[in-house]
């Protein structure tokens, strides 16, 4: 599992003292080749953390030899000095790993916004992590990037002679401080950077981008895919893209399943949309409706709130032709009362909402969570 | 106060039995002229309740002789039969009020979506309300349109010989069932429909439209302005528009102050925006950020969440020039750490967030509420 499932990768996870409670907080992933191809996708938030701005530059070269990730601080909104901290971190990694260049070291950070990282602890931590690098360090690395995650998240898909593995952190896009999601995927397949990029963008678009627990967009979101080529196998591009999608999907589902304070995982499928963009827009609008999220928490099949959310979108539909099912009971037909809402059984963690726009043939699935008093408690007391 | 403060209006509020608990649930407002001019603004939700679709047609004529409003049921997503119920209600009002036409009777409903109204109770209620019409019935009418409102809401502005009064219901745009806000304003000023329309649109744009407690948009929102001309005074158009704005602002503030489950009223002022649209977009993004709303609830001046919300917008700004104050302490300067966050005193109900985009000279104010466990409780148990 994790980032060391594929050949050609070493990893470590240690406690550098960035977190005051002494928990692991620094992870290092090293690509030992022979190939150093890489691709990355980053938050679309215009307020970007220093490590995101750094890593975006690194990834433009299509080569990453190492990734250093810290929890315990997002290094976002920290100004020019925060960017210097990121730069110094990459330089330190290049220094302790013989023969590496800082320009090929990606950096990712997660934690509270607006606080400088304790570099007096982080830089010695880099040395310690480098000393502990092993071909079985993936799980420790996954543990070291946790913030409010209750469990660490790893995934793996193995095909004919090659593997895609990965780790992620994020408490369901609900992470306090908004430094939400980091993920690193590795593969020993022999794939050039352009194909990694295509596979990663297609995969994240249909997985991480469709997880929407609270509509809040992080300053730090980072997903990286590194290829070592160590298997010597050049996979079929479609098969490779599918494997990357599977690992991303697995990790994305683990994020939703571990969402802070959530008691329900909500699968929102929009069907019969005029196009995929419409389906995604409607799915997101439903996913972000606080009143509906409260109703789901209360196990109340309140389909009126689904219709009201659909009504705020610009998607193609006729209000009098909308149909909505909750857990497969079509409680709304033709924009009005449908089957008896008493038939809806909402006792289980997974709740399925199906919105039929009756406007075409496209569809999309968005995953969300309910809104709970626990969410409020966790997120009202984080930085204090 | 309320809709009978202006001359030429009668009102009543009674218990028709629509609400099972026996509380008042039916209000009637009658314009006895001599003028019957009227204007209205309605929800922009594409899923519109039957009474909204009816009243939009009525208002096209610019004349309204009576408004019938019920709580206890939104009559939204009720199909053709629901629309027939609205039509029958207007016909009943015209029948019991001698000389009225149903085509000049506006209808408004509020309550749960997706449930037919009990017409066997509502229609006899119209007769009862008509029998109780008085020139002092405004407060009773305001009480009869309450749903989860803890108090009824009325307002009044009197100028040189003429008055604008009004009533509203809505628990801060947080109302369960999404049938959120109804408001009726009346004036005895002698103003034609076109000027009423201009004044009302300008007023709602800067008041009701900038109240954003939970980002949820109702299927039933309706704001009506009726003029009787009974004062005989033709006011200056600017003075009249200002009076309408003042009444709308007063009522809008009362909605925020009575928001379900809220413990804080959040005044978000966006300054130095390139244009007003940018200011409103940024203000709304901040207003709708659940993580920030939780932080405010926890009296945590978590400015990173403000920056993250700004970063999701398309407004003109440079991330490195953003400044944010919370209760007048500039905790973020130039996109980075500013004054000591410990200086921020958040013990009081009103919290002021100032976001300086450093991109121009325009500004806007949006009012919002915090997100609380009480909000979750109220909205997870409403329709069950």
Short mmCIF file of C-alpha atoms in Angstrom, two decimals, chain B residues 6 26 56 95 144 153 163 172 176 314 319 331 345 373:
data_model
loop_
_atom_site.label_atom_id
_atom_site.label_comp_id
_atom_site.label_asym_id
_atom_site.label_seq_id
_atom_site.Cartn_x
_atom_site.Cartn_y
_atom_site.Cartn_z
CA UNK B 6 -50.15 54.15 6.04
CA UNK B 26 -53.65 33.65 7.59
CA UNK B 56 -45.82 37.54 -10.74
CA UNK B 95 -65.61 37.08 -3.77
CA UNK B 144 -50.08 35.47 11.24
CA UNK B 153 -41.34 42.03 12.25
CA UNK B 163 -45.83 57.01 5.42
CA UNK B 172 -32.89 35.16 8.81
CA UNK B 176 -36.52 25.52 7.28
CA UNK B 314 -13.31 36.06 -9.67
CA UNK B 319 -3.55 38.20 -2.98
CA UNK B 331 -5.38 40.90 11.64
CA UNK B 345 -12.80 41.11 21.18
CA UNK B 373 -25.24 23.49 16.61
#
